[in-house]
mmCIF file of C-alpha atoms and ligand atoms in Angstrom:
data_model
loop_
_atom_site.group_PDB
_atom_site.id
_atom_site.type_symbol
_atom_site.label_atom_id
_atom_site.label_comp_id
_atom_site.label_asym_id
_atom_site.label_seq_id
_atom_site.Cartn_x
_atom_site.Cartn_y
_atom_site.Cartn_z
ATOM 1 C CA MET A 1 -0.040 -0.110 0.386
ATOM 2 C CA PHE A 2 1.555 3.165 -1.014
ATOM 3 C CA SER A 3 1.241 6.763 -0.409
ATOM 4 C CA ILE A 4 1.471 10.213 -1.837
ATOM 5 C CA ARG A 5 2.733 13.524 -0.665
ATOM 6 C CA GLN A 6 4.626 16.605 -1.054
ATOM 7 C CA ALA A 7 8.249 16.033 -0.115
ATOM 8 C CA ASN A 8 9.286 17.907 2.888
ATOM 9 C CA GLN A 9 12.507 20.306 2.943
ATOM 10 C CA ASP A 10 15.100 18.507 5.035
ATOM 11 C CA GLU A 11 15.143 15.183 2.226
ATOM 12 C CA ALA A 12 17.221 16.218 -0.927
ATOM 13 C CA ALA A 13 19.774 14.193 0.845
ATOM 14 C CA TRP A 14 17.164 11.060 1.122
ATOM 15 C CA LEU A 15 15.369 11.276 -1.830
ATOM 16 C CA GLN A 16 19.415 11.979 -4.290
ATOM 17 C CA ALA A 17 20.410 8.683 -2.003
ATOM 18 C CA SER A 18 16.918 6.772 -2.799
ATOM 19 C CA PHE A 19 17.028 7.771 -6.489
ATOM 20 C CA ASP A 20 19.888 6.857 -7.171
ATOM 21 C CA SER A 21 20.077 3.294 -5.718
ATOM 22 C CA HIS A 22 16.954 1.885 -6.646
ATOM 23 C CA MET A 23 15.823 4.111 -10.578
ATOM 24 C CA GLY A 24 18.552 2.182 -12.318
ATOM 25 C CA TRP A 25 20.375 5.374 -13.678
ATOM 26 C CA THR A 26 21.478 8.757 -11.076
ATOM 27 C CA LYS A 27 20.831 12.315 -11.186
ATOM 28 C CA PRO A 28 22.740 14.780 -10.562
ATOM 29 C CA PRO A 29 24.491 15.819 -7.400
ATOM 30 C CA GLY A 30 22.191 18.334 -6.029
ATOM 31 C CA TYR A 31 18.748 17.331 -8.054
ATOM 32 C CA PHE A 32 16.914 16.415 -5.622
ATOM 33 C CA ALA A 33 18.379 20.135 -3.106
ATOM 34 C CA ALA A 34 17.595 22.294 -6.318
ATOM 35 C CA ALA A 35 14.626 21.076 -6.659
ATOM 36 C CA LEU A 36 13.737 21.503 -2.788
ATOM 37 C CA GLU A 37 14.946 25.087 -2.913
ATOM 38 C CA ARG A 38 12.475 26.288 -5.556
ATOM 39 C CA GLN A 39 9.608 24.514 -3.639
ATOM 40 C CA ALA A 40 10.605 27.030 -1.365
ATOM 41 C CA GLN A 41 10.495 30.009 -3.543
ATOM 42 C CA GLY A 42 7.259 28.248 -4.497
ATOM 43 C CA HIS A 43 8.045 27.397 -8.794
ATOM 44 C CA LEU A 44 6.938 24.088 -8.180
ATOM 45 C CA ALA A 45 6.049 20.892 -5.938
ATOM 46 C CA LEU A 46 7.937 17.962 -5.288
ATOM 47 C CA LEU A 47 5.596 15.332 -5.219
ATOM 48 C CA LEU A 48 6.274 11.552 -3.791
ATOM 49 C CA ALA A 49 5.179 7.435 -4.076
ATOM 50 C CA LEU A 50 6.105 6.061 -0.644
ATOM 51 C CA GLU A 51 5.606 2.567 0.873
ATOM 52 C CA GLU A 52 5.929 3.613 4.831
ATOM 53 C CA SER A 53 9.136 5.105 4.389
ATOM 54 C CA ALA A 54 10.714 3.695 1.481
ATOM 55 C CA TYR A 55 11.040 6.397 -2.284
ATOM 56 C CA LEU A 56 8.568 4.291 -4.910
ATOM 57 C CA GLY A 57 8.883 7.700 -7.508
ATOM 58 C CA HIS A 58 7.869 11.181 -7.928
ATOM 59 C CA CYS A 59 7.004 13.643 -9.955
ATOM 60 C CA LYS A 60 7.128 17.506 -10.181
ATOM 61 C CA VAL A 61 4.279 20.548 -10.900
ATOM 62 C CA VAL A 62 6.615 23.493 -11.901
ATOM 63 C CA TRP A 63 4.042 26.563 -12.345
ATOM 64 C CA ARG A 64 5.647 28.061 -14.544
ATOM 65 C CA SER A 65 6.635 26.609 -17.197
ATOM 66 C CA ALA A 66 9.995 26.774 -19.536
ATOM 67 C CA TYR A 67 8.544 25.692 -22.813
ATOM 68 C CA PRO A 68 6.668 28.997 -24.760
ATOM 69 C CA GLY A 69 3.607 26.691 -25.525
ATOM 70 C CA PHE A 70 2.705 26.398 -21.440
ATOM 71 C CA ARG A 71 4.359 28.819 -19.952
ATOM 72 C CA ASP A 72 2.221 31.835 -22.705
ATOM 73 C CA ARG A 73 -1.427 30.100 -21.640
ATOM 74 C CA GLY A 74 -0.465 30.091 -18.563
ATOM 75 C CA THR A 75 -0.932 26.205 -18.031
ATOM 76 C CA PRO A 76 1.196 24.575 -15.566
ATOM 77 C CA GLU A 77 3.743 21.418 -16.188
ATOM 78 C CA ILE A 78 4.150 17.602 -14.970
ATOM 79 C CA GLN A 79 7.902 16.794 -15.010
ATOM 80 C CA ASP A 80 10.090 14.241 -14.285
ATOM 81 C CA LEU A 81 7.487 11.127 -13.751
ATOM 82 C CA ASN A 82 9.631 8.182 -12.656
ATOM 83 C CA VAL A 83 8.447 4.937 -10.480
ATOM 84 C CA ARG A 84 11.121 2.731 -9.509
ATOM 85 C CA PRO A 85 11.365 -0.139 -12.011
ATOM 86 C CA ASP A 86 10.692 -3.158 -9.557
ATOM 87 C CA TYR A 87 6.726 -0.938 -8.435
ATOM 88 C CA ARG A 88 5.722 -0.640 -11.735
ATOM 89 C CA ARG A 89 1.888 -1.472 -13.335
ATOM 90 C CA ARG A 90 0.945 -1.236 -9.973
ATOM 91 C CA GLY A 91 -0.709 2.098 -10.842
ATOM 92 C CA ILE A 92 1.986 4.847 -8.592
ATOM 93 C CA GLY A 93 2.711 6.273 -12.260
ATOM 94 C CA SER A 94 -1.267 6.707 -12.280
ATOM 95 C CA ALA A 95 -1.440 8.208 -8.482
ATOM 96 C CA LEU A 96 1.242 10.544 -9.388
ATOM 97 C CA LEU A 97 -0.609 12.130 -11.946
ATOM 98 C CA ASP A 98 -3.371 11.719 -10.037
ATOM 99 C CA ALA A 99 -2.244 13.906 -7.407
ATOM 100 C CA ALA A 100 0.110 16.534 -9.940
ATOM 101 C CA GLU A 101 -3.426 17.379 -11.426
ATOM 102 C CA ARG A 102 -5.325 18.398 -8.778
ATOM 103 C CA ARG A 103 -2.662 20.622 -7.166
ATOM 104 C CA ILE A 104 -3.117 22.131 -10.813
ATOM 105 C CA ALA A 105 -7.161 22.182 -10.325
ATOM 106 C CA GLU A 106 -6.600 24.273 -7.763
ATOM 107 C CA ARG A 107 -4.800 27.402 -10.029
ATOM 108 C CA SER A 108 -5.324 26.352 -13.900
ATOM 109 C CA ASP A 109 -8.174 24.467 -15.553
ATOM 110 C CA PHE A 110 -5.328 22.137 -17.974
ATOM 111 C CA ALA A 111 -2.426 20.377 -17.085
ATOM 112 C CA GLY A 112 0.779 20.548 -19.521
ATOM 113 C CA ILE A 113 3.379 17.382 -19.922
ATOM 114 C CA GLY A 114 5.349 16.189 -22.489
ATOM 115 C CA PHE A 115 7.394 13.171 -23.047
ATOM 116 C CA GLY A 116 10.477 11.916 -25.520
ATOM 117 C CA LEU A 117 9.846 10.621 -28.973
ATOM 118 C CA TYR A 118 11.862 6.914 -28.238
ATOM 119 C CA ALA A 119 11.399 4.125 -26.918
ATOM 120 C CA ASP A 120 12.592 4.276 -23.242
ATOM 121 C CA TYR A 121 9.006 6.684 -23.510
ATOM 122 C CA GLY A 122 7.040 3.662 -24.485
ATOM 123 C CA ALA A 123 5.016 3.289 -21.087
ATOM 124 C CA ALA A 124 5.164 7.199 -20.659
ATOM 125 C CA GLN A 125 3.810 7.320 -24.478
ATOM 126 C CA ARG A 126 0.686 5.332 -23.283
ATOM 127 C CA LEU A 127 -0.544 6.391 -19.757
ATOM 128 C CA TYR A 128 -0.213 10.549 -21.123
ATOM 129 C CA ILE A 129 -2.769 9.746 -23.852
ATOM 130 C CA LYS A 130 -4.493 6.484 -21.999
ATOM 131 C CA ARG A 131 -5.199 9.433 -19.538
ATOM 132 C CA GLY A 132 -6.588 12.218 -21.839
ATOM 133 C CA TYR A 133 -3.364 13.974 -22.666
ATOM 134 C CA LEU A 134 -3.903 15.452 -25.964
ATOM 135 C CA PRO A 135 -0.554 16.953 -28.547
ATOM 136 C CA ASP A 136 -1.202 20.613 -27.939
ATOM 137 C CA GLY A 137 -1.058 21.038 -31.578
ATOM 138 C CA ARG A 138 2.271 22.943 -31.585
ATOM 139 C CA GLY A 139 4.294 20.226 -33.074
ATOM 140 C CA LEU A 140 7.141 19.069 -32.156
ATOM 141 C CA HIS A 141 9.671 21.088 -30.179
ATOM 142 C CA TYR A 142 13.410 20.190 -29.201
ATOM 143 C CA GLY A 143 13.761 21.114 -25.620
ATOM 144 C CA SER A 144 11.541 24.887 -26.257
ATOM 145 C CA ASN A 145 11.956 25.741 -30.307
ATOM 146 C CA PRO A 146 9.580 23.854 -32.134
ATOM 147 C CA ALA A 147 11.130 21.679 -34.768
ATOM 148 C CA VAL A 148 11.420 23.134 -38.745
ATOM 149 C CA ALA A 149 10.500 20.154 -41.266
ATOM 150 C CA GLY A 150 13.262 19.406 -42.985
ATOM 151 C CA GLU A 151 15.953 20.141 -40.528
ATOM 152 C CA THR A 152 17.786 17.601 -38.264
ATOM 153 C CA TYR A 153 17.536 16.025 -34.868
ATOM 154 C CA ARG A 154 19.368 14.008 -32.772
ATOM 155 C CA VAL A 155 16.476 11.692 -31.418
ATOM 156 C CA ASP A 156 16.768 12.342 -27.135
ATOM 157 C CA ASP A 157 15.105 13.548 -24.181
ATOM 158 C CA ASP A 158 14.808 16.882 -25.615
ATOM 159 C CA LEU A 159 13.205 16.097 -28.984
ATOM 160 C CA VAL A 160 9.884 15.839 -27.067
ATOM 161 C CA LEU A 161 5.507 15.888 -27.693
ATOM 162 C CA TYR A 162 4.195 18.525 -25.493
ATOM 163 C CA LEU A 163 0.714 17.710 -24.463
ATOM 164 C CA VAL A 164 -2.730 19.042 -22.621
ATOM 165 C CA LYS A 165 -5.180 17.701 -20.605
ATOM 166 C CA MET A 166 -8.720 19.671 -19.707
ATOM 167 C CA LEU A 167 -9.093 19.257 -16.244
ATOM 168 C CA LYS A 168 -12.867 20.248 -16.154
ATOM 169 C CA PRO A 169 -14.827 19.905 -17.774
HETATM 170 C C1 COA B 201 5.790 6.459 -17.441
HETATM 171 C C2 COA B 201 5.728 5.227 -15.953
HETATM 172 C C3 COA B 201 6.267 6.366 -14.316
HETATM 173 C C4 COA B 201 4.529 4.829 -15.156
HETATM 174 O O1 COA B 201 4.656 4.445 -14.178
HETATM 175 P P1 COA B 201 3.653 3.040 -13.792
HETATM 176 O O2 COA B 201 3.212 3.212 -11.650
HETATM 177 O O3 COA B 201 4.289 1.826 -13.949
HETATM 178 O O4 COA B 201 2.356 3.108 -14.293
HETATM 179 P P2 COA B 201 0.540 2.806 -13.657
HETATM 180 O O5 COA B 201 0.876 1.381 -13.496
HETATM 181 O O6 COA B 201 0.103 3.434 -13.674
HETATM 182 O O7 COA B 201 0.455 2.025 -14.822
HETATM 183 C C5 COA B 201 -0.981 2.708 -16.255
HETATM 184 C C6 COA B 201 -0.940 2.747 -17.774
HETATM 185 O O8 COA B 201 -0.313 3.154 -17.797
HETATM 186 C C7 COA B 201 -0.087 2.338 -19.269
HETATM 187 N N1 COA B 201 1.576 1.291 -19.024
HETATM 188 C C8 COA B 201 2.321 2.246 -18.208
HETATM 189 N N2 COA B 201 3.452 1.311 -18.597
HETATM 190 C C9 COA B 201 3.088 0.748 -19.269
HETATM 191 C C10 COA B 201 4.337 -0.272 -20.205
HETATM 192 N N3 COA B 201 5.151 -0.740 -19.560
HETATM 193 N N4 COA B 201 3.794 -0.622 -21.644
HETATM 194 C C11 COA B 201 2.675 -0.106 -21.572
HETATM 195 N N5 COA B 201 2.020 0.575 -21.464
HETATM 196 C C12 COA B 201 2.435 0.553 -20.030
HETATM 197 C C13 COA B 201 -1.390 0.863 -19.014
HETATM 198 O O9 COA B 201 -2.181 1.123 -19.720
HETATM 199 C C14 COA B 201 -1.169 1.296 -17.643
HETATM 200 O O10 COA B 201 -2.301 0.802 -17.284
HETATM 201 P P3 COA B 201 -2.177 -1.242 -16.926
HETATM 202 O O11 COA B 201 -1.177 -0.893 -15.823
HETATM 203 O O12 COA B 201 -3.533 -1.401 -16.392
HETATM 204 O O13 COA B 201 -2.275 -1.770 -17.989
HETATM 205 C C15 COA B 201 7.298 4.226 -15.158
HETATM 206 O O14 COA B 201 6.979 3.761 -16.472
HETATM 207 C C16 COA B 201 8.224 4.963 -15.243
HETATM 208 O O15 COA B 201 8.485 5.762 -14.411
HETATM 209 N N6 COA B 201 9.125 5.020 -16.707
HETATM 210 C C17 COA B 201 10.040 5.788 -16.692
HETATM 211 C C18 COA B 201 10.934 7.143 -16.564
HETATM 212 C C19 COA B 201 9.733 7.610 -17.572
HETATM 213 O O16 COA B 201 9.529 7.533 -18.820
HETATM 214 N N7 COA B 201 9.120 8.730 -16.931
HETATM 215 C C20 COA B 201 7.636 9.911 -17.706
HETATM 216 C C21 COA B 201 8.461 10.345 -18.257
HETATM 217 S S1 COA B 201 7.859 12.101 -19.513
#
């Protein structure tokens, strides 16, 4: 049985160690400290999935997105959704998104999210579409910049399709 809550300011070291030892890859040193600092400044909410005191996953709600398609419309962006590989397909990613969307609905009628286009993002692609996220209609982006027809781009984490979901009917 897992629970979802916002991270506390003093949890940076524990989160960094938990992520790095369980996710199968590591975040740059100071990643969670920086996220918690930004949370303290009111720029984002860092949401955690826990089983008792064990870290299972997290996501961030970023209130002012760096992506102009969201920022210009005041659409908050859900970022960095990650669930431990040994806890996937148990509804934890969905529960983190539920919690993120509830937080966003207090401020906005729309939630924004993006996914990469290669196979590592396959689960996220299916999950987001299944939950009602639709492409935002601005086409593929490389980082925050529109991908231009006829140009060549590297398929990596920056090649992103952004999607939106209407949270209120
Ligand atoms: C994407 C991710 C967060 C999903 O977490 P999760 O806890 O496994 O998700 P859920 O159990 O809530 O899955 C909900 C639904 O998503 C879809 N889904 C999830 N994983 C899937 C997979 N590997 N293949 C196909 N569909 C998948 C299914 O429809 C699933 O429902 P079902 O289990 O009833 O069939 C997780 O796979 C992950 O951390 N991936 C790596 C990081 C990543 O890509 N993050 C997203 C960045 S954009």
